[in-house]
PDB file of C-alpha atoms and ligand atoms in Angstrom:
ATOM      1  CA  UNK A   1       0.000   0.000   0.000  1.00 67.00           C
ATOM      2  CA  UNK A   2       1.433   3.421  -0.987  1.00 85.00           C
ATOM      3  CA  UNK A   3       2.090   5.898   1.783  1.00 95.00           C
ATOM      4  CA  UNK A   4       0.525   9.318   1.541  1.00 97.00           C
ATOM      5  CA  UNK A   5       0.933  12.759   3.128  1.00 98.00           C
ATOM      6  CA  UNK A   6      -1.906  13.946   5.347  1.00 98.00           C
ATOM      7  CA  UNK A   7      -2.266  17.652   6.175  1.00 98.00           C
ATOM      8  CA  UNK A   8      -4.566  18.688   9.019  1.00 98.00           C
ATOM      9  CA  UNK A   9      -5.113  22.421   9.400  1.00 97.00           C
ATOM     10  CA  UNK A  10      -7.608  24.539  11.248  1.00 94.00           C
ATOM     11  CA  UNK A  11      -8.344  26.990  14.004  1.00 92.00           C
ATOM     12  CA  UNK A  12      -6.869  26.792  17.520  1.00 87.00           C
ATOM     13  CA  UNK A  13      -8.283  24.126  19.811  1.00 87.00           C
ATOM     14  CA  UNK A  14     -10.290  22.285  17.184  1.00 93.00           C
ATOM     15  CA  UNK A  15      -8.749  19.024  18.372  1.00 91.00           C
ATOM     16  CA  UNK A  16      -6.466  18.712  15.338  1.00 93.00           C
ATOM     17  CA  UNK A  17      -3.611  17.179  17.253  1.00 92.00           C
ATOM     18  CA  UNK A  18      -5.746  14.556  19.020  1.00 93.00           C
ATOM     19  CA  UNK A  19      -7.120  13.285  15.714  1.00 96.00           C
ATOM     20  CA  UNK A  20      -3.791  13.615  13.920  1.00 97.00           C
ATOM     21  CA  UNK A  21      -2.053  11.559  16.627  1.00 95.00           C
ATOM     22  CA  UNK A  22      -4.698   8.806  16.534  1.00 96.00           C
ATOM     23  CA  UNK A  23      -4.623   8.723  12.765  1.00 97.00           C
ATOM     24  CA  UNK A  24      -0.826   8.457  12.633  1.00 96.00           C
ATOM     25  CA  UNK A  25      -0.936   5.600  15.141  1.00 94.00           C
ATOM     26  CA  UNK A  26      -3.634   3.708  13.229  1.00 96.00           C
ATOM     27  CA  UNK A  27      -1.794   4.057   9.915  1.00 96.00           C
ATOM     28  CA  UNK A  28       1.659   3.562  11.425  1.00 94.00           C
ATOM     29  CA  UNK A  29       2.660   7.005  10.141  1.00 95.00           C
ATOM     30  CA  UNK A  30       4.859   9.695  11.702  1.00 94.00           C
ATOM     31  CA  UNK A  31       2.986  12.482  13.489  1.00 95.00           C
ATOM     32  CA  UNK A  32       4.330  16.050  13.511  1.00 96.00           C
ATOM     33  CA  UNK A  33       2.782  18.818  15.617  1.00 96.00           C
ATOM     34  CA  UNK A  34       3.994  22.013  13.933  1.00 97.00           C
ATOM     35  CA  UNK A  35       2.322  24.197  16.580  1.00 96.00           C
ATOM     36  CA  UNK A  36       4.881  22.770  19.037  1.00 97.00           C
ATOM     37  CA  UNK A  37       7.649  24.229  16.867  1.00 98.00           C
ATOM     38  CA  UNK A  38       6.148  27.746  16.872  1.00 98.00           C
ATOM     39  CA  UNK A  39       5.511  27.377  20.607  1.00 98.00           C
ATOM     40  CA  UNK A  40       9.125  26.365  21.304  1.00 98.00           C
ATOM     41  CA  UNK A  41      10.482  29.380  19.393  1.00 98.00           C
ATOM     42  CA  UNK A  42       8.062  31.537  21.410  1.00 98.00           C
ATOM     43  CA  UNK A  43       9.281  30.040  24.686  1.00 98.00           C
ATOM     44  CA  UNK A  44      12.851  30.854  23.646  1.00 98.00           C
ATOM     45  CA  UNK A  45      11.756  34.409  22.775  1.00 98.00           C
ATOM     46  CA  UNK A  46      10.115  34.849  26.195  1.00 97.00           C
ATOM     47  CA  UNK A  47      13.069  33.372  28.087  1.00 97.00           C
ATOM     48  CA  UNK A  48      15.473  35.691  26.286  1.00 97.00           C
ATOM     49  CA  UNK A  49      13.276  38.801  26.549  1.00 96.00           C
ATOM     50  CA  UNK A  50      12.677  39.143  22.822  1.00 98.00           C
ATOM     51  CA  UNK A  51       8.923  39.313  23.420  1.00 97.00           C
ATOM     52  CA  UNK A  52       6.993  40.548  26.414  1.00 90.00           C
ATOM     53  CA  UNK A  53       6.467  44.114  27.557  1.00 86.00           C
ATOM     54  CA  UNK A  54       8.703  45.271  24.732  1.00 92.00           C
ATOM     55  CA  UNK A  55       9.357  43.253  21.613  1.00 96.00           C
ATOM     56  CA  UNK A  56      12.701  42.945  19.877  1.00 97.00           C
ATOM     57  CA  UNK A  57      11.754  41.067  16.732  1.00 97.00           C
ATOM     58  CA  UNK A  58      15.009  41.935  14.943  1.00 97.00           C
ATOM     59  CA  UNK A  59      16.992  40.569  17.886  1.00 98.00           C
ATOM     60  CA  UNK A  60      14.945  37.367  17.792  1.00 98.00           C
ATOM     61  CA  UNK A  61      15.457  36.943  14.049  1.00 98.00           C
ATOM     62  CA  UNK A  62      19.214  37.478  14.448  1.00 98.00           C
ATOM     63  CA  UNK A  63      19.250  34.860  17.185  1.00 97.00           C
ATOM     64  CA  UNK A  64      17.453  32.226  15.067  1.00 97.00           C
ATOM     65  CA  UNK A  65      20.630  30.197  14.362  1.00 97.00           C
ATOM     66  CA  UNK A  66      20.888  29.609  18.134  1.00 97.00           C
ATOM     67  CA  UNK A  67      17.461  28.001  18.349  1.00 98.00           C
ATOM     68  CA  UNK A  68      17.695  24.264  17.998  1.00 98.00           C
ATOM     69  CA  UNK A  69      14.428  22.354  17.799  1.00 98.00           C
ATOM     70  CA  UNK A  70      14.131  18.599  17.889  1.00 97.00           C
ATOM     71  CA  UNK A  71      11.286  16.110  18.234  1.00 96.00           C
ATOM     72  CA  UNK A  72      12.611  13.363  20.507  1.00 96.00           C
ATOM     73  CA  UNK A  73      10.634  10.102  20.691  1.00 92.00           C
ATOM     74  CA  UNK A  74       9.402   9.149  24.156  1.00 91.00           C
ATOM     75  CA  UNK A  75       9.043   5.395  23.886  1.00 88.00           C
ATOM     76  CA  UNK A  76       7.034   5.116  27.136  1.00 89.00           C
ATOM     77  CA  UNK A  77       4.363   7.471  25.820  1.00 85.00           C
ATOM     78  CA  UNK A  78       4.663   6.310  22.209  1.00 83.00           C
ATOM     79  CA  UNK A  79       5.014   9.875  20.904  1.00 86.00           C
ATOM     80  CA  UNK A  80       7.606  12.544  20.274  1.00 92.00           C
ATOM     81  CA  UNK A  81       8.294  15.472  22.557  1.00 96.00           C
ATOM     82  CA  UNK A  82       9.646  18.909  21.698  1.00 97.00           C
ATOM     83  CA  UNK A  83      13.174  19.645  22.844  1.00 98.00           C
ATOM     84  CA  UNK A  84      14.505  23.211  22.727  1.00 98.00           C
ATOM     85  CA  UNK A  85      18.304  23.438  22.768  1.00 98.00           C
ATOM     86  CA  UNK A  86      18.516  19.977  24.290  1.00 97.00           C
ATOM     87  CA  UNK A  87      15.842  20.461  26.962  1.00 98.00           C
ATOM     88  CA  UNK A  88      12.418  18.808  27.025  1.00 98.00           C
ATOM     89  CA  UNK A  89       9.952  21.733  26.932  1.00 98.00           C
ATOM     90  CA  UNK A  90       6.813  19.770  26.081  1.00 96.00           C
ATOM     91  CA  UNK A  91       4.929  20.986  29.188  1.00 95.00           C
ATOM     92  CA  UNK A  92       6.176  24.579  29.221  1.00 97.00           C
ATOM     93  CA  UNK A  93       5.167  25.259  25.624  1.00 97.00           C
ATOM     94  CA  UNK A  94       1.499  24.483  26.420  1.00 93.00           C
ATOM     95  CA  UNK A  95       1.079  27.147  29.114  1.00 92.00           C
ATOM     96  CA  UNK A  96      -1.038  30.292  28.673  1.00 88.00           C
ATOM     97  CA  UNK A  97       2.133  32.383  28.904  1.00 94.00           C
ATOM     98  CA  UNK A  98       3.285  30.873  25.618  1.00 96.00           C
ATOM     99  CA  UNK A  99      -0.224  30.785  24.070  1.00 91.00           C
ATOM    100  CA  UNK A 100      -0.483  34.530  24.716  1.00 90.00           C
ATOM    101  CA  UNK A 101       2.578  35.314  22.549  1.00 95.00           C
ATOM    102  CA  UNK A 102       2.743  32.524  19.999  1.00 94.00           C
ATOM    103  CA  UNK A 103       0.525  33.993  17.283  1.00 91.00           C
ATOM    104  CA  UNK A 104       2.640  37.143  17.222  1.00 94.00           C
ATOM    105  CA  UNK A 105       5.857  35.133  16.896  1.00 96.00           C
ATOM    106  CA  UNK A 106       4.238  33.003  14.171  1.00 95.00           C
ATOM    107  CA  UNK A 107       3.675  36.106  12.004  1.00 94.00           C
ATOM    108  CA  UNK A 108       7.451  36.668  11.581  1.00 96.00           C
ATOM    109  CA  UNK A 109       8.378  35.629   8.000  1.00 96.00           C
ATOM    110  CA  UNK A 110      11.979  34.575   8.835  1.00 97.00           C
ATOM    111  CA  UNK A 111      10.698  32.233  11.543  1.00 97.00           C
ATOM    112  CA  UNK A 112       8.024  30.749   9.285  1.00 97.00           C
ATOM    113  CA  UNK A 113      10.631  30.230   6.591  1.00 97.00           C
ATOM    114  CA  UNK A 114      12.960  28.319   8.917  1.00 97.00           C
ATOM    115  CA  UNK A 115      10.200  26.124  10.338  1.00 98.00           C
ATOM    116  CA  UNK A 116       8.529  25.422   6.988  1.00 98.00           C
ATOM    117  CA  UNK A 117      11.880  24.229   5.578  1.00 98.00           C
ATOM    118  CA  UNK A 118      12.293  21.842   8.526  1.00 97.00           C
ATOM    119  CA  UNK A 119       8.728  20.576   8.067  1.00 98.00           C
ATOM    120  CA  UNK A 120       9.181  19.945   4.346  1.00 98.00           C
ATOM    121  CA  UNK A 121      12.309  17.988   5.154  1.00 97.00           C
ATOM    122  CA  UNK A 122      10.418  15.768   7.605  1.00 96.00           C
ATOM    123  CA  UNK A 123       7.885  14.880   4.913  1.00 95.00           C
ATOM    124  CA  UNK A 124      10.139  13.769   2.097  1.00 94.00           C
ATOM    125  CA  UNK A 125       9.412  10.074   2.742  1.00 93.00           C
ATOM    126  CA  UNK A 126       5.603  10.554   2.988  1.00 95.00           C
ATOM    127  CA  UNK A 127       3.809   8.373   5.570  1.00 96.00           C
ATOM    128  CA  UNK A 128       3.293  11.500   7.662  1.00 97.00           C
ATOM    129  CA  UNK A 129       0.403  13.243   9.406  1.00 98.00           C
ATOM    130  CA  UNK A 130       1.227  16.895  10.067  1.00 98.00           C
ATOM    131  CA  UNK A 131      -1.025  19.385  11.786  1.00 97.00           C
ATOM    132  CA  UNK A 132      -0.869  23.173  11.827  1.00 96.00           C
ATOM    133  CA  UNK A 133      -2.247  26.196  10.009  1.00 94.00           C
ATOM    134  CA  UNK A 134      -0.472  26.209   6.638  1.00 96.00           C
ATOM    135  CA  UNK A 135       0.289  22.552   6.014  1.00 97.00           C
ATOM    136  CA  UNK A 136      -2.152  22.049   3.128  1.00 97.00           C
ATOM    137  CA  UNK A 137      -1.464  25.489   1.639  1.00 96.00           C
ATOM    138  CA  UNK A 138       2.295  26.022   2.049  1.00 96.00           C
ATOM    139  CA  UNK A 139       4.193  23.071   3.541  1.00 98.00           C
ATOM    140  CA  UNK A 140       2.600  20.243   1.523  1.00 98.00           C
ATOM    141  CA  UNK A 141       0.420  21.799  -1.190  1.00 97.00           C
ATOM    142  CA  UNK A 142       0.468  18.398  -2.932  1.00 97.00           C
ATOM    143  CA  UNK A 143      -0.676  16.372   0.102  1.00 98.00           C
ATOM    144  CA  UNK A 144      -3.017  13.586  -1.006  1.00 97.00           C
ATOM    145  CA  UNK A 145      -5.410  14.230   1.896  1.00 98.00           C
ATOM    146  CA  UNK A 146      -6.125  17.639   3.424  1.00 98.00           C
ATOM    147  CA  UNK A 147      -8.517  18.209   6.293  1.00 98.00           C
ATOM    148  CA  UNK A 148      -9.545  21.674   7.493  1.00 97.00           C
ATOM    149  CA  UNK A 149     -10.984  21.481  11.019  1.00 96.00           C
ATOM    150  CA  UNK A 150     -13.408  24.062  12.343  1.00 95.00           C
ATOM    151  CA  UNK A 151     -15.665  24.386  15.384  1.00 95.00           C
ATOM    152  CA  UNK A 152     -17.483  27.262  17.053  1.00 94.00           C
ATOM    153  CA  UNK A 153     -15.306  29.507  19.276  1.00 93.00           C
ATOM    154  CA  UNK A 154     -17.399  28.455  22.275  1.00 94.00           C
ATOM    155  CA  UNK A 155     -16.930  24.737  21.667  1.00 95.00           C
ATOM    156  CA  UNK A 156     -13.191  25.275  21.238  1.00 95.00           C
ATOM    157  CA  UNK A 157     -12.759  27.470  24.300  1.00 95.00           C
ATOM    158  CA  UNK A 158     -14.702  24.948  26.397  1.00 95.00           C
ATOM    159  CA  UNK A 159     -12.335  22.153  25.343  1.00 91.00           C
ATOM    160  CA  UNK A 160      -9.230  24.251  25.916  1.00 91.00           C
ATOM    161  CA  UNK A 161     -10.483  25.457  29.302  1.00 94.00           C
ATOM    162  CA  UNK A 162     -11.015  21.864  30.501  1.00 93.00           C
ATOM    163  CA  UNK A 163      -7.565  20.872  29.272  1.00 89.00           C
ATOM    164  CA  UNK A 164      -5.895  23.765  31.100  1.00 91.00           C
ATOM    165  CA  UNK A 165      -7.821  23.100  34.331  1.00 94.00           C
ATOM    166  CA  UNK A 166      -6.831  19.428  34.148  1.00 93.00           C
ATOM    167  CA  UNK A 167      -3.228  20.578  33.919  1.00 90.00           C
ATOM    168  CA  UNK A 168      -3.651  22.706  37.013  1.00 92.00           C
ATOM    169  CA  UNK A 169      -3.505  26.125  35.320  1.00 90.00           C
ATOM    170  CA  UNK A 170      -5.383  28.924  37.023  1.00 92.00           C
ATOM    171  CA  UNK A 171      -7.430  30.463  34.192  1.00 93.00           C
ATOM    172  CA  UNK A 172     -10.945  31.739  33.619  1.00 96.00           C
ATOM    173  CA  UNK A 173     -13.196  30.601  30.777  1.00 97.00           C
ATOM    174  CA  UNK A 174     -13.403  34.215  29.504  1.00 96.00           C
ATOM    175  CA  UNK A 175      -9.631  34.466  29.337  1.00 95.00           C
ATOM    176  CA  UNK A 176      -9.437  31.242  27.299  1.00 94.00           C
ATOM    177  CA  UNK A 177     -12.242  32.308  24.943  1.00 95.00           C
ATOM    178  CA  UNK A 178     -10.537  35.642  24.395  1.00 95.00           C
ATOM    179  CA  UNK A 179      -7.219  33.913  23.621  1.00 92.00           C
ATOM    180  CA  UNK A 180      -8.906  31.556  21.138  1.00 92.00           C
ATOM    181  CA  UNK A 181     -10.614  34.457  19.321  1.00 93.00           C
ATOM    182  CA  UNK A 182      -7.525  36.621  19.338  1.00 92.00           C
ATOM    183  CA  UNK A 183      -5.410  33.814  17.870  1.00 89.00           C
ATOM    184  CA  UNK A 184      -8.048  33.128  15.181  1.00 91.00           C
ATOM    185  CA  UNK A 185      -7.830  36.762  14.170  1.00 92.00           C
ATOM    186  CA  UNK A 186      -4.026  37.014  14.114  1.00 90.00           C
ATOM    187  CA  UNK A 187      -3.572  33.590  12.480  1.00 88.00           C
ATOM    188  CA  UNK A 188      -6.026  34.285   9.666  1.00 90.00           C
ATOM    189  CA  UNK A 189      -5.078  37.906   8.913  1.00 92.00           C
ATOM    190  CA  UNK A 190      -1.275  37.707   8.981  1.00 89.00           C
ATOM    191  CA  UNK A 191       0.540  38.468   5.716  1.00 90.00           C
ATOM    192  CA  UNK A 192       2.778  35.404   5.499  1.00 89.00           C
ATOM    193  CA  UNK A 193       0.828  32.185   4.916  1.00 88.00           C
ATOM    194  CA  UNK A 194      -2.356  33.045   6.796  1.00 89.00           C
ATOM    195  CA  UNK A 195      -4.631  30.316   8.071  1.00 91.00           C
ATOM    196  CA  UNK A 196      -7.016  29.443   5.258  1.00 93.00           C
ATOM    197  CA  UNK A 197      -8.616  26.355   3.859  1.00 96.00           C
ATOM    198  CA  UNK A 198      -6.797  24.965   0.828  1.00 97.00           C
ATOM    199  CA  UNK A 199      -9.141  24.728  -2.161  1.00 97.00           C
ATOM    200  CA  UNK A 200      -8.856  20.947  -2.188  1.00 97.00           C
ATOM    201  CA  UNK A 201      -9.213  20.444   1.597  1.00 98.00           C
ATOM    202  CA  UNK A 202     -12.202  18.744   3.194  1.00 98.00           C
ATOM    203  CA  UNK A 203     -13.858  21.118   5.673  1.00 97.00           C
ATOM    204  CA  UNK A 204     -14.690  19.284   8.873  1.00 96.00           C
ATOM    205  CA  UNK A 205     -16.811  20.986  11.572  1.00 95.00           C
ATOM    206  CA  UNK A 206     -16.607  19.028  14.800  1.00 94.00           C
ATOM    207  CA  UNK A 207     -18.522  21.389  17.150  1.00 93.00           C
ATOM    208  CA  UNK A 208     -21.057  18.651  17.919  1.00 92.00           C
ATOM    209  CA  UNK A 209     -19.022  15.547  17.301  1.00 93.00           C
ATOM    210  CA  UNK A 210     -17.337  13.211  19.763  1.00 91.00           C
ATOM    211  CA  UNK A 211     -13.795  11.980  19.305  1.00 92.00           C
ATOM    212  CA  UNK A 212     -14.722   8.463  18.188  1.00 96.00           C
ATOM    213  CA  UNK A 213     -16.952   9.750  15.397  1.00 96.00           C
ATOM    214  CA  UNK A 214     -14.355  12.276  14.238  1.00 96.00           C
ATOM    215  CA  UNK A 215     -11.654   9.653  14.163  1.00 97.00           C
ATOM    216  CA  UNK A 216     -13.897   7.156  12.339  1.00 96.00           C
ATOM    217  CA  UNK A 217     -14.755   9.605   9.580  1.00 97.00           C
ATOM    218  CA  UNK A 218     -11.255  10.943   9.043  1.00 97.00           C
ATOM    219  CA  UNK A 219      -9.761   7.451   9.154  1.00 97.00           C
ATOM    220  CA  UNK A 220     -12.257   6.473   6.430  1.00 97.00           C
ATOM    221  CA  UNK A 221     -11.184   9.433   4.285  1.00 97.00           C
ATOM    222  CA  UNK A 222      -7.571   8.326   4.653  1.00 97.00           C
ATOM    223  CA  UNK A 223      -8.268   4.678   3.839  1.00 96.00           C
ATOM    224  CA  UNK A 224     -10.223   5.706   0.772  1.00 95.00           C
ATOM    225  CA  UNK A 225      -7.361   7.868  -0.513  1.00 95.00           C
ATOM    226  CA  UNK A 226      -4.728   5.241   0.298  1.00 94.00           C
ATOM    227  CA  UNK A 227      -6.879   2.559  -1.354  1.00 91.00           C
ATOM    228  CA  UNK A 228      -7.258   4.667  -4.474  1.00 77.00           C
ATOM    229  CA  UNK A 229      -3.535   5.177  -4.686  1.00 71.00           C
ATOM    230  CA  UNK A 230      -3.117   1.409  -4.248  1.00 60.00           C
TER     231      UNK A 230
HETATM  232  O1   DC B 301      -1.654  24.356  17.041  1.00 95.58           O
HETATM  233  P1   DC B 301      -1.236  25.260  18.192  1.00 95.58           P
HETATM  234  O2   DC B 301      -2.387  25.948  18.870  1.00 95.58           O
HETATM  235  O3   DC B 301      -0.334  24.583  19.152  1.00 95.58           O
HETATM  236  O4   DC B 301      -0.383  26.415  17.473  1.00 95.58           O
HETATM  237  C1   DC B 301       0.151  27.488  18.193  1.00 95.58           C
HETATM  238  C2   DC B 301       0.281  28.723  17.321  1.00 95.58           C
HETATM  239  O5   DC B 301       1.273  28.540  16.328  1.00 95.58           O
HETATM  240  C3   DC B 301      -0.983  29.150  16.576  1.00 95.58           C
HETATM  241  O6   DC B 301      -1.668  30.184  17.273  1.00 95.58           O
HETATM  242  C4   DC B 301      -0.495  29.641  15.246  1.00 95.58           C
HETATM  243  C5   DC B 301       0.882  29.099  15.095  1.00 95.58           C
HETATM  244  N1   DC B 301       1.037  28.084  14.038  1.00 95.58           N
HETATM  245  C6   DC B 301       1.243  28.545  12.758  1.00 95.58           C
HETATM  246  O7   DC B 301       1.234  29.752  12.530  1.00 95.58           O
HETATM  247  N2   DC B 301       1.483  27.653  11.752  1.00 95.58           N
HETATM  248  C7   DC B 301       1.480  26.342  11.998  1.00 95.58           C
HETATM  249  N3   DC B 301       1.723  25.489  10.986  1.00 95.58           N
HETATM  250  C8   DC B 301       1.246  25.854  13.300  1.00 95.58           C
HETATM  251  C9   DC B 301       1.006  26.761  14.306  1.00 95.58           C
END
């Protein structure tokens, strides 16, 4: 059976990564969470005072060669974790502190260029499920299967809020909803590769759909495409 490239894009907190991970596991494909890469660069920018009260975007861009990103497999968990300059930052990159700055960092063309090149490199062998915002439009415009996930802002904020509470973060629902809406706006209006549905992507609204149903449908799409390619 021929291996394909699967691109999963969409708004924040639509559950892209959950489905992408399950799909990769079921197909025995590699899973790549590109949001983790933008988050790790953002963490570096925060730690080195390039973003915060005052931004120094030029300084951050000049410092790019010193940012080393690596997905390191965690065999116990059966997935890869983001390492920034040799340190596992998987937990830190998911905090609200990083979420509050990441969309801004992701607008910087030099950063997008560096990360997109790395992502293209990871996909040369196919057999990959990658999720993000510009995978079907910029990273893999020739992907055989493209899914564009959407859900209402309320449904997404509710999911994100639960996740953050489970992780012990002290946040309010309003704060999370505001972050989701703000990121939607920045992600879809930025100049360099804004979030948009690729013309040949399947739009998938999961506001009222459980995980099992979502997985079942998307897995079927994938099997159909893989079958067709024989
Ligand atoms: O998927 P996520 O919420 O972890 O992504 C974090 C941020 O990174 C998101 O607000 C926009 C940015 N991002 C991007 O611009 N392009 C991608 N391919 C992935 C993420």
